[in-house]
Coordinates of C-alpha atoms in Angstrom, one line a residue:
M24 CA 15.7 6.3 3.1
P25 CA 13.8 8.5 0.6
S26 CA 10.5 7.3 -0.6
L27 CA 9.8 7.0 -4.3
V28 CA 6.1 7.7 -3.8
G29 CA 4.7 10.6 -1.9
P30 CA 1.8 10.4 0.5
A31 CA -1.6 9.9 -1.2
L32 CA -3.1 12.5 1.2
T33 CA -1.1 15.1 3.1
E34 CA -3.9 17.1 4.7
N35 CA -5.4 15.8 8.0
K36 CA -8.9 17.1 7.6
F37 CA -9.8 15.8 11.1
L38 CA -7.8 18.5 12.8
A39 CA -9.7 21.3 11.1
V40 CA -13.3 20.3 11.7
S41 CA -15.7 18.8 14.3
Q42 CA -16.9 15.3 13.7
P43 CA -19.9 15.6 11.4
R44 CA -23.4 14.4 11.6
I45 CA -24.2 12.4 8.4
T46 CA -27.7 11.9 7.3
I47 CA -28.4 8.5 5.8
D48 CA -32.1 8.8 5.0
D49 CA -35.3 9.7 6.8
Q50 CA -34.8 6.7 9.1
W51 CA -31.1 6.8 10.1
V52 CA -28.3 9.2 10.9
L53 CA -24.7 8.9 11.9
R54 CA -23.7 11.1 14.8
P55 CA -20.8 11.3 17.2
W56 CA -21.1 9.1 20.3
R57 CA -22.2 11.0 23.5
P58 CA -21.5 10.2 27.2
D59 CA -25.3 9.7 27.7
D60 CA -25.1 6.8 25.3
A61 CA -23.2 4.7 27.9
P62 CA -26.2 2.6 29.0
L63 CA -27.0 1.6 25.4
V64 CA -23.3 0.6 24.9
V65 CA -23.4 -1.6 28.0
E66 CA -26.7 -3.1 26.8
A67 CA -25.3 -3.7 23.2
F68 CA -22.1 -5.4 24.5
A69 CA -24.3 -7.7 26.6
D70 CA -25.7 -9.1 23.4
S71 CA -24.2 -12.6 22.6
D72 CA -23.7 -11.8 18.9
I73 CA -21.9 -8.5 19.5
Q74 CA -19.7 -10.2 22.1
R75 CA -19.0 -13.1 19.7
W76 CA -17.9 -11.0 16.8
N77 CA -16.3 -8.1 18.6
M78 CA -14.7 -10.2 21.4
H79 CA -15.4 -7.7 24.2
R80 CA -18.0 -7.0 26.8
M81 CA -18.8 -3.9 28.9
D82 CA -19.3 -4.5 32.6
D83 CA -20.5 -1.0 33.6
P84 CA -21.3 2.5 32.3
G85 CA -17.8 3.7 33.3
E86 CA -16.2 1.3 30.8
A87 CA -18.8 2.4 28.2
R88 CA -17.9 6.0 28.7
E89 CA -14.2 5.2 28.2
W90 CA -15.1 3.4 25.0
I91 CA -17.1 6.4 23.9
E92 CA -14.2 8.8 24.8
Q93 CA -11.8 6.7 22.7
W94 CA -13.7 7.8 19.6
S95 CA -13.4 11.5 20.4
T96 CA -9.6 10.9 21.0
G97 CA -9.3 9.0 17.8
W98 CA -11.0 11.7 15.8
K99 CA -8.7 14.4 17.2
A100 CA -5.7 12.2 16.3
G101 CA -7.0 11.4 12.9
D102 CA -6.5 7.7 13.5
D103 CA -10.0 6.3 14.2
A104 CA -13.5 7.8 13.8
G105 CA -16.6 6.2 15.2
W106 CA -20.3 7.2 14.9
A107 CA -23.5 6.0 16.6
V108 CA -26.0 4.9 14.0
A109 CA -29.1 6.6 15.4
H110 CA -32.8 6.7 14.7
A111 CA -33.5 10.0 12.8
S112 CA -36.8 10.4 14.6
D113 CA -35.4 10.6 18.2
D114 CA -31.6 10.4 17.9
T115 CA -31.3 7.2 20.0
A116 CA -28.4 5.0 19.1
A117 CA -29.1 1.6 17.5
G118 CA -25.7 0.7 16.2
H119 CA -22.1 1.7 15.6
I120 CA -19.9 2.2 12.6
A121 CA -16.3 3.3 12.4
L122 CA -13.3 4.0 10.3
R123 CA -10.4 2.2 11.9
A124 CA -6.7 2.4 11.3
I125 CA -7.0 5.5 9.0
R126 CA -3.8 5.9 7.0
L127 CA -3.7 9.1 5.1
R128 CA -0.4 8.3 3.5
H129 CA -2.0 5.4 1.8
A130 CA -5.5 6.9 1.6
R131 CA -7.1 3.9 3.2
A132 CA -9.1 2.8 6.3
E133 CA -10.9 -0.2 7.7
L134 CA -14.6 -0.1 8.3
S135 CA -16.3 -1.9 11.2
G136 CA -19.6 -1.8 13.0
W137 CA -22.4 -3.6 14.8
G138 CA -26.2 -3.2 15.4
V139 CA -28.3 -3.8 18.4
P140 CA -30.8 -6.8 18.1
S141 CA -33.8 -4.5 17.7
A142 CA -32.3 -2.8 14.6
R143 CA -31.2 -6.0 12.8
G144 CA -33.0 -6.8 9.5
M145 CA -33.8 -3.1 8.8
S146 CA -30.9 -2.5 6.4
M147 CA -29.3 -0.2 8.9
G148 CA -25.9 -1.8 8.5
A149 CA -25.8 -1.6 4.7
K150 CA -27.2 1.9 4.7
A151 CA -24.7 3.1 7.3
T152 CA -21.8 1.4 5.4
E153 CA -22.8 3.1 2.2
A154 CA -23.2 6.6 3.8
L155 CA -19.9 6.5 5.7
S156 CA -18.1 5.2 2.6
R157 CA -19.4 8.0 0.5
W158 CA -18.4 10.5 3.2
A159 CA -14.9 9.0 3.5
F160 CA -14.3 9.1 -0.3
D161 CA -15.9 12.5 -0.9
E162 CA -14.9 14.4 2.2
L163 CA -11.6 12.8 3.3
G164 CA -10.4 11.8 -0.1
L165 CA -9.7 8.2 0.8
H166 CA -9.1 5.8 -2.0
R167 CA -9.7 2.3 -0.4
L168 CA -11.9 1.1 2.3
F169 CA -11.9 -2.5 3.5
L170 CA -13.7 -4.6 6.1
L171 CA -13.1 -8.0 7.6
H172 CA -15.5 -10.4 9.1
S173 CA -15.5 -14.0 10.2
V174 CA -16.5 -16.5 7.4
K175 CA -18.9 -17.8 10.1
N176 CA -20.8 -14.4 10.2
P177 CA -23.1 -14.4 7.1
A178 CA -24.9 -11.3 8.4
S179 CA -21.8 -9.2 8.1
C180 CA -21.1 -10.6 4.7
R181 CA -24.6 -9.4 3.6
V182 CA -23.9 -6.0 5.1
A183 CA -20.6 -5.7 3.2
I184 CA -22.0 -6.8 -0.2
N185 CA -25.2 -4.7 0.2
G186 CA -22.9 -1.7 1.2
G187 CA -21.0 -2.0 -2.1
Y188 CA -18.0 -3.9 -0.8
R189 CA -16.7 -6.6 -3.1
L190 CA -15.4 -9.9 -1.7
E191 CA -11.7 -10.0 -2.5
G192 CA -10.9 -13.3 -0.7
T193 CA -10.4 -15.2 2.5
I194 CA -7.6 -14.7 5.0
R195 CA -6.9 -18.0 6.7
G196 CA -6.6 -18.2 10.5
Y197 CA -6.5 -14.5 10.9
L198 CA -8.3 -13.7 14.1
L199 CA -8.6 -15.5 17.4
H200 CA -12.1 -15.7 18.7
A201 CA -13.4 -17.3 21.9
D202 CA -14.0 -20.5 20.0
G203 CA -10.6 -20.6 18.2
W204 CA -9.0 -19.1 15.1
H205 CA -11.3 -17.8 12.4
D206 CA -10.8 -17.4 8.7
M207 CA -11.9 -13.9 7.6
H208 CA -13.5 -12.6 4.5
M209 CA -11.8 -9.5 3.1
H210 CA -14.2 -7.1 1.4
A211 CA -13.2 -3.8 -0.2
R212 CA -14.4 -0.8 -2.0
L213 CA -12.4 1.8 -4.0
S214 CA -13.4 5.4 -4.5
N215 CA -13.7 4.8 -8.2
D216 CA -15.8 1.6 -8.0
T217 CA -19.0 1.7 -9.9
A218 CA -22.1 -0.1 -8.6

């Protein structure tokens, strides 16, 4: 059946370039995950908050390396792109941010992320959200980015709002967590939004 609307984006820019390093400020950078980050990933997924909101754990460095490799595979396919949020001073990872379910036809993607306990309260999440959003709009040409978080997770709500994402509403009973079904806040940002 012929479509009445063409694709919003036709060029898959992922196929032409290596995953970039994105400077946030003098404190933080976004860089591709590396195999030597596996111990940090295992440690991060041992944190009760990361487990609670991401609903996964890592039992060993092998699982962490598989998780890291999925981001390289996702970049090559143009479907998912994940970065380590790293300290600019020594390049050690302190968090994660990703574009998930990238749909070039509709020029949209979902944003997700987490931070290790030692990096919380340092505006890392909001700064990484802002930086990746700018890159996705300016370099990929995406039109809409959205993120979801449990209504019981006020820290993620603050990151979204401080990263320029407007609250659009609540999706009832959307995601099953270990403690039952959670309502989710939907936040979004458009490429032409003003601050």
